[in-house]
Amino acid sequence: MNIYPANFDKNDWQYSRNYQRSLDLLKGSIDLHVHAGPHLISSPRSVNPVQAAIEARDAGMRGIAYMCVFNWSVGTAWIVNETVPDFCTYGGIILNTVLGGMNPRAVKTAVYYGSGARYVSFGAHSTKYQAGVEGRYVDGQWKRLVDLYPEFVEEEYNRCIEIPLDKPTKEFDEIMKIVADNPQIYLVSGHISNAEALKLCDYAQEYGIKKVLLSNAVTEHLSEKEIDYAISKGAKLEKCLAEHTHTGSIPKTHYYIEPQYRAYDEGQSGAPAGGVFASANQMKKFGVENFIIGTDFGVYTLPHPVEGFREWIACLMDCGWTDEEIRTVSTYNPAKMLDIDVRKPMPWEKTEESGEVK
């Protein structure tokens, strides 16, 4: 039985809380931040890469990008694309300490490895800023890992990377030139400081890099003035649902093999202020054309990434967003990062005119 009136408008706030609408908006979307393993045995993933791709394909999504803090996900993407028909996944490289940090040779190799890197990220946990703020509670007091463990400083912190604020180092210069020479690649800030992120926007403009994504770990801490500046430089800003879930207030970071280094994710001593509603309002305030949503899901304490992306979409529905606004952050903007023309069918999709695979 149809419970809606004849003049039903699915964007009307009275009727927007519709499960089917969230499923419909999931079709064609792209999640650029999926963690689908493998990972440390102390932090199991909820899905493996093949499962993540099949679930995304069956939900009608256009693609997903794997983020891996321990390996080149470009190799994972190649294997999945050889295995899962009628779908395309993407990978890249995150310059963490396990890959040598600020390592031009690793970046150059990733460009030609597997299906070819589609992003280069300046570190996740392996940045001086990130490793410097991660911590845990000891006897009720918040303590940073760098203050608790001298061996952490020697083995991890001293090997972490940072964006040069004065002038490019030789290694940084080489990496930026590689990205500039390969326009199929988009540049990801990684977990760096606000000052580093804004400087990276400057560098990207100087090197002629057109596609820059400021990671959620950066976006959540930028001031309004800093957001304006990043947008003026042409950067897109990432908003991930994982930042605002129940896991934000518990120590879920398992980047390090040593159990004593278990920390609160992104250095947070508690749940982020504001939550989903504040993030939605911020995107609207600064223009949805400047933002990309992702899940950052894959950790076993959260739903599978596809369900996470649907939940993100449903949350935006509840915030009163229109279909076009939701598709801008979930489909159009991430497609631009991957050079996908959403107006054209993928090779395995059928055209309406002929019914034949194009």
Coordinates of C-alpha atoms in Angstrom, one line a residue:
M1 CA 0.0 0.0 0.0
N2 CA 1.3 3.4 -0.9
I3 CA 1.3 5.5 2.3
Y4 CA 2.5 8.7 0.6
P5 CA 0.2 11.4 -1.0
A6 CA -0.1 11.8 -4.8
N7 CA 2.0 14.9 -4.7
F8 CA 4.7 13.3 -2.7
D9 CA 8.1 15.1 -2.9
K10 CA 10.9 12.8 -1.7
N11 CA 13.0 15.9 -0.8
D12 CA 10.3 17.2 1.5
W13 CA 11.5 16.8 5.0
Q14 CA 8.3 15.2 6.1
Y15 CA 8.9 12.2 3.8
S16 CA 12.7 12.2 3.6
R17 CA 13.2 9.5 6.3
N18 CA 12.7 6.8 3.8
Y19 CA 15.0 3.7 3.8
Q20 CA 14.5 3.1 0.1
R21 CA 15.6 6.6 -0.7
S22 CA 18.9 5.9 1.1
L23 CA 19.4 2.8 -1.0
D24 CA 18.6 4.7 -4.1
L25 CA 21.2 7.4 -3.3
L26 CA 23.8 4.7 -2.6
K27 CA 23.6 3.7 -6.3
G28 CA 26.4 5.3 -8.2
S29 CA 28.2 6.5 -5.1
I30 CA 32.0 6.1 -4.4
D31 CA 33.6 5.6 -1.1
L32 CA 37.3 6.8 -1.2
H33 CA 38.1 5.6 2.4
V34 CA 37.5 1.9 2.9
H35 CA 39.7 -0.2 5.2
A36 CA 39.2 -3.8 4.2
G37 CA 42.3 -5.5 5.5
P38 CA 44.6 -7.2 5.9
H39 CA 45.5 -5.7 9.3
L40 CA 47.1 -6.5 12.6
I41 CA 45.7 -9.6 14.4
S42 CA 44.9 -7.2 17.3
S43 CA 42.6 -5.2 15.1
P44 CA 40.6 -7.5 12.8
R45 CA 38.7 -6.1 9.8
S46 CA 34.9 -6.6 9.3
V47 CA 35.4 -7.5 5.6
N48 CA 38.1 -8.6 3.3
P49 CA 38.8 -6.7 0.1
V50 CA 36.8 -9.1 -2.1
Q51 CA 33.8 -9.0 0.2
A52 CA 33.9 -5.2 0.3
A53 CA 33.9 -5.0 -3.5
I54 CA 31.1 -7.5 -4.0
E55 CA 28.9 -5.8 -1.4
A56 CA 29.6 -2.4 -3.0
R57 CA 28.9 -3.7 -6.5
D58 CA 25.7 -5.4 -5.4
A59 CA 24.5 -2.2 -3.7
G60 CA 25.0 -0.4 -7.0
M61 CA 28.0 1.7 -6.0
R62 CA 30.3 3.0 -8.7
G63 CA 33.5 2.1 -6.9
I64 CA 35.6 2.1 -3.7
A65 CA 39.1 3.0 -2.9
Y66 CA 41.1 0.9 -0.4
M67 CA 43.2 2.6 2.3
C68 CA 45.9 0.5 3.9
V69 CA 48.3 1.7 6.5
F70 CA 50.7 -1.2 6.0
N71 CA 50.9 -1.9 2.3
W72 CA 50.3 -0.5 -1.2
S73 CA 46.5 -0.9 -1.6
V74 CA 47.1 -0.5 -5.4
G75 CA 48.1 -4.2 -5.4
T76 CA 45.0 -5.2 -3.5
A77 CA 42.9 -3.3 -6.0
W78 CA 44.5 -5.1 -8.9
I79 CA 43.8 -8.5 -7.3
V80 CA 40.2 -7.6 -6.6
N81 CA 39.6 -6.3 -10.1
E82 CA 40.9 -9.5 -11.5
T83 CA 38.6 -11.5 -9.2
V84 CA 35.3 -9.5 -8.9
P85 CA 33.5 -8.9 -12.3
D86 CA 31.5 -5.8 -13.2
F87 CA 33.1 -3.5 -10.7
C88 CA 36.2 -1.4 -10.2
T89 CA 38.3 -0.7 -7.1
Y90 CA 41.1 1.7 -6.7
G91 CA 44.2 1.8 -4.5
G92 CA 47.3 3.9 -3.7
I93 CA 50.0 4.4 -1.2
I94 CA 50.1 5.9 2.3
L95 CA 53.6 7.1 3.2
N96 CA 53.8 5.5 6.7
T97 CA 57.0 4.4 8.4
V98 CA 56.5 0.8 7.3
L99 CA 57.0 2.0 3.7
G100 CA 59.9 4.2 4.5
G101 CA 58.1 7.5 5.2
M102 CA 58.9 10.2 2.8
N103 CA 60.1 7.7 0.2
P104 CA 60.1 8.9 -3.5
R105 CA 61.1 5.4 -4.7
A106 CA 58.1 3.8 -3.2
V107 CA 55.8 6.4 -4.8
K108 CA 57.4 6.0 -8.2
T109 CA 57.0 2.3 -8.0
A110 CA 53.4 2.5 -6.9
V111 CA 52.6 4.5 -10.1
Y112 CA 53.5 1.4 -12.2
Y113 CA 52.6 -1.4 -9.7
G114 CA 49.4 -3.4 -10.2
S115 CA 46.6 -1.2 -11.6
G116 CA 48.6 1.9 -10.8
A117 CA 48.3 4.2 -7.8
R118 CA 45.3 6.5 -7.9
Y119 CA 46.2 8.5 -4.7
V120 CA 49.3 9.3 -2.7
S121 CA 48.8 10.1 0.9
F122 CA 51.3 11.8 3.2
G123 CA 51.0 9.3 6.1
A124 CA 48.3 8.3 8.4
H125 CA 49.6 7.5 11.9
S126 CA 53.1 8.0 10.7
T127 CA 53.3 11.7 10.7
K128 CA 55.1 13.8 13.3
Y129 CA 51.9 15.5 14.1
Q130 CA 49.8 12.4 14.4
A131 CA 52.3 10.3 16.4
G132 CA 52.9 13.3 18.6
V133 CA 49.3 13.6 19.7
E134 CA 48.3 10.0 20.1
G135 CA 47.9 8.9 23.6
R136 CA 46.0 7.0 26.3
Y137 CA 44.8 7.4 29.9
V138 CA 47.1 6.4 32.7
D139 CA 45.7 6.5 36.2
G140 CA 43.0 8.8 35.0
Q141 CA 45.4 11.3 33.3
W142 CA 45.8 11.8 29.6
K143 CA 49.3 10.9 28.5
R144 CA 50.9 11.1 25.0
L145 CA 52.8 8.1 23.7
V146 CA 55.9 10.2 23.1
D147 CA 55.9 11.1 26.8
L148 CA 55.3 7.6 28.0
Y149 CA 57.7 5.6 25.9
P150 CA 61.2 6.7 24.9
E151 CA 61.4 3.6 22.6
F152 CA 58.3 4.9 20.8
V153 CA 60.1 8.1 20.0
E154 CA 63.1 6.3 18.7
E155 CA 61.4 3.5 16.8
E156 CA 58.4 5.4 15.4
Y157 CA 58.2 9.1 16.0
N158 CA 61.7 9.9 14.8
R159 CA 60.9 8.1 11.5
C160 CA 57.6 9.9 10.9
I161 CA 57.2 12.5 8.2
E162 CA 56.1 16.1 8.1
I163 CA 55.4 18.6 5.4
P164 CA 58.2 21.1 5.2
L165 CA 57.0 24.6 6.1
D166 CA 60.0 26.5 4.9
K167 CA 61.1 25.0 1.6
P168 CA 60.7 21.6 -0.1
T169 CA 63.2 18.9 0.9
K170 CA 64.7 16.8 -1.8
E171 CA 62.4 13.8 -1.1
F172 CA 59.3 15.9 -0.8
D173 CA 60.1 17.7 -4.1
E174 CA 60.6 14.3 -5.9
I175 CA 57.2 13.1 -4.6
M176 CA 55.4 16.2 -5.6
K177 CA 56.9 16.1 -9.1
I178 CA 55.8 12.4 -9.5
V179 CA 52.2 13.3 -8.6
A180 CA 52.3 16.4 -10.8
D181 CA 53.5 14.2 -13.8
N182 CA 50.7 11.7 -13.2
P183 CA 47.4 13.6 -13.2
Q184 CA 45.4 10.4 -12.7
I185 CA 46.7 10.6 -9.1
Y186 CA 45.0 12.7 -6.4
L187 CA 47.1 14.0 -3.4
V188 CA 45.8 13.2 0.1
S189 CA 47.1 15.2 3.0
G190 CA 47.1 12.4 5.5
H191 CA 47.1 13.1 9.3
I192 CA 49.1 16.3 9.4
S193 CA 48.8 19.6 11.3
N194 CA 46.7 22.5 10.1
A195 CA 49.7 24.5 9.2
E196 CA 51.1 21.6 7.2
A197 CA 47.8 21.1 5.4
L198 CA 47.5 24.7 4.3
K199 CA 51.2 24.7 3.2
L200 CA 50.5 21.5 1.2
C201 CA 47.7 23.4 -0.6
D202 CA 50.2 26.1 -1.5
Y203 CA 52.7 23.5 -2.7
A204 CA 50.1 21.7 -4.8
Q205 CA 49.3 24.9 -6.6
E206 CA 53.0 25.6 -7.2
Y207 CA 53.6 22.1 -8.6
G208 CA 50.5 22.2 -10.7
I209 CA 48.7 19.4 -8.9
K210 CA 44.9 19.8 -9.5
K211 CA 43.4 17.2 -7.2
V212 CA 44.0 17.6 -3.5
L213 CA 42.0 16.0 -0.7
L214 CA 42.4 17.1 2.9
S215 CA 41.9 14.1 5.1
N216 CA 39.1 14.0 7.7
A217 CA 41.8 14.0 10.4
V218 CA 42.7 17.5 9.2
T219 CA 39.3 18.8 8.2
E220 CA 37.8 18.2 11.7
H221 CA 40.3 20.6 13.3
L222 CA 40.4 23.5 10.8
S223 CA 39.1 26.9 11.7
E224 CA 36.6 28.6 9.4
K225 CA 39.3 30.9 8.1
E226 CA 41.5 27.8 7.3
I227 CA 38.7 26.1 5.5
D228 CA 38.1 29.1 3.4
Y229 CA 41.8 29.2 2.5
A230 CA 42.0 25.5 1.6
I231 CA 38.9 25.9 -0.6
S232 CA 40.4 29.0 -2.3
K233 CA 43.4 26.8 -3.2
G234 CA 41.1 24.3 -4.9
A235 CA 41.3 21.5 -2.3
K236 CA 38.4 19.2 -1.4
L237 CA 37.8 18.4 2.3
E238 CA 36.9 14.9 3.5
K239 CA 34.2 14.0 6.0
C240 CA 34.2 10.5 7.4
L241 CA 31.4 8.9 9.4
A242 CA 33.8 6.9 11.6
E243 CA 34.8 10.2 13.2
H244 CA 31.3 10.4 14.8
T245 CA 30.5 6.9 15.8
H246 CA 30.5 5.2 19.2
T247 CA 34.1 4.0 18.6
G248 CA 35.4 7.6 18.7
S249 CA 35.5 7.6 22.5
I250 CA 37.4 4.3 22.9
P251 CA 41.0 3.4 22.1
K252 CA 40.6 1.7 18.7
T253 CA 43.9 2.6 17.1
H254 CA 46.0 -0.5 16.4
Y255 CA 48.7 0.8 14.0
Y256 CA 51.5 -0.4 16.2
I257 CA 52.3 -4.0 16.9
E258 CA 53.2 -3.2 20.5
P259 CA 50.1 -3.5 22.7
Q260 CA 51.3 -0.7 25.0
Y261 CA 51.0 1.7 22.1
R262 CA 47.3 1.2 21.7
A263 CA 45.8 4.7 21.6
Y264 CA 42.7 6.7 21.1
D265 CA 42.1 7.2 17.4
E266 CA 43.6 10.5 16.0
G267 CA 44.8 11.5 19.4
Q268 CA 41.3 12.2 20.7
S269 CA 40.7 11.9 24.5
G270 CA 37.0 11.7 23.9
A271 CA 34.2 11.8 21.4
P272 CA 34.4 14.7 18.9
A273 CA 32.3 17.7 19.6
G274 CA 29.4 18.4 17.3
G275 CA 28.9 15.1 15.6
V276 CA 27.2 14.4 12.3
F277 CA 24.8 17.3 12.5
A278 CA 27.6 19.8 12.9
S279 CA 29.5 18.2 10.0
A280 CA 26.5 18.4 7.8
N281 CA 25.9 22.0 8.6
Q282 CA 29.6 22.8 8.0
M283 CA 29.5 21.3 4.6
K284 CA 26.4 23.3 3.7
K285 CA 27.9 26.5 5.1
F286 CA 31.1 26.2 3.0
G287 CA 29.4 24.6 -0.1
V288 CA 28.8 20.9 -0.6
E289 CA 30.8 21.2 -3.9
N290 CA 33.9 21.4 -1.7
F291 CA 33.4 18.3 0.3
I292 CA 33.7 14.5 -0.1
I293 CA 32.1 12.0 2.3
G294 CA 33.6 8.6 3.1
T295 CA 33.2 6.0 5.8
D296 CA 36.7 5.1 7.1
F297 CA 35.0 1.9 8.0
G298 CA 36.4 -1.6 8.1
V299 CA 37.2 -1.9 11.8
Y300 CA 35.4 -4.8 13.3
T301 CA 33.5 -2.7 15.8
L302 CA 31.6 -0.9 13.0
P303 CA 29.2 -2.1 10.3
H304 CA 30.5 -3.1 6.9
P305 CA 31.6 -0.1 4.8
V306 CA 28.6 -0.3 2.4
E307 CA 26.2 -0.1 5.3
G308 CA 28.3 2.7 6.8
F309 CA 28.0 4.7 3.5
R310 CA 24.2 4.2 3.5
E311 CA 24.0 5.4 7.0
W312 CA 26.0 8.5 6.1
I313 CA 23.6 9.2 3.3
A314 CA 20.6 8.6 5.6
C315 CA 22.0 11.0 8.2
L316 CA 22.3 13.7 5.5
M317 CA 18.7 12.9 4.5
D318 CA 17.7 13.5 8.1
C319 CA 19.6 16.8 8.1
G320 CA 17.3 17.9 5.3
W321 CA 19.7 17.6 2.3
T322 CA 18.3 17.2 -1.2
D323 CA 19.2 14.3 -3.5
E324 CA 21.5 16.6 -5.5
E325 CA 23.4 17.8 -2.5
I326 CA 23.9 14.2 -1.3
R327 CA 25.1 13.1 -4.7
T328 CA 27.5 16.0 -4.9
V329 CA 29.5 14.8 -1.8
S330 CA 28.9 11.0 -2.3
T331 CA 29.2 10.6 -6.1
Y332 CA 30.2 13.7 -8.2
N333 CA 33.1 14.9 -6.1
P334 CA 34.8 11.5 -5.5
A335 CA 34.3 10.7 -9.2
K336 CA 36.3 13.8 -10.1
M337 CA 39.2 12.5 -7.9
L338 CA 39.2 9.3 -9.9
D339 CA 38.5 11.0 -13.3
I340 CA 35.2 9.1 -13.7
D341 CA 32.6 10.7 -15.9
V342 CA 29.4 9.8 -14.0
R343 CA 27.3 10.7 -17.1
K344 CA 28.9 7.7 -19.0
P345 CA 28.3 4.0 -18.2
M346 CA 31.2 1.9 -17.0
P347 CA 32.4 -0.7 -19.5
W348 CA 30.2 -3.5 -18.1
E349 CA 27.0 -1.3 -17.8
K350 CA 24.3 -1.4 -20.5
T351 CA 23.2 1.7 -22.3
E352 CA 19.4 2.4 -22.3
E353 CA 19.4 2.9 -26.0
S354 CA 20.8 -0.4 -27.2
G355 CA 20.7 -2.6 -24.1
E356 CA 24.2 -3.7 -25.1
V357 CA 27.3 -3.6 -22.9
K358 CA 29.3 -0.6 -23.9

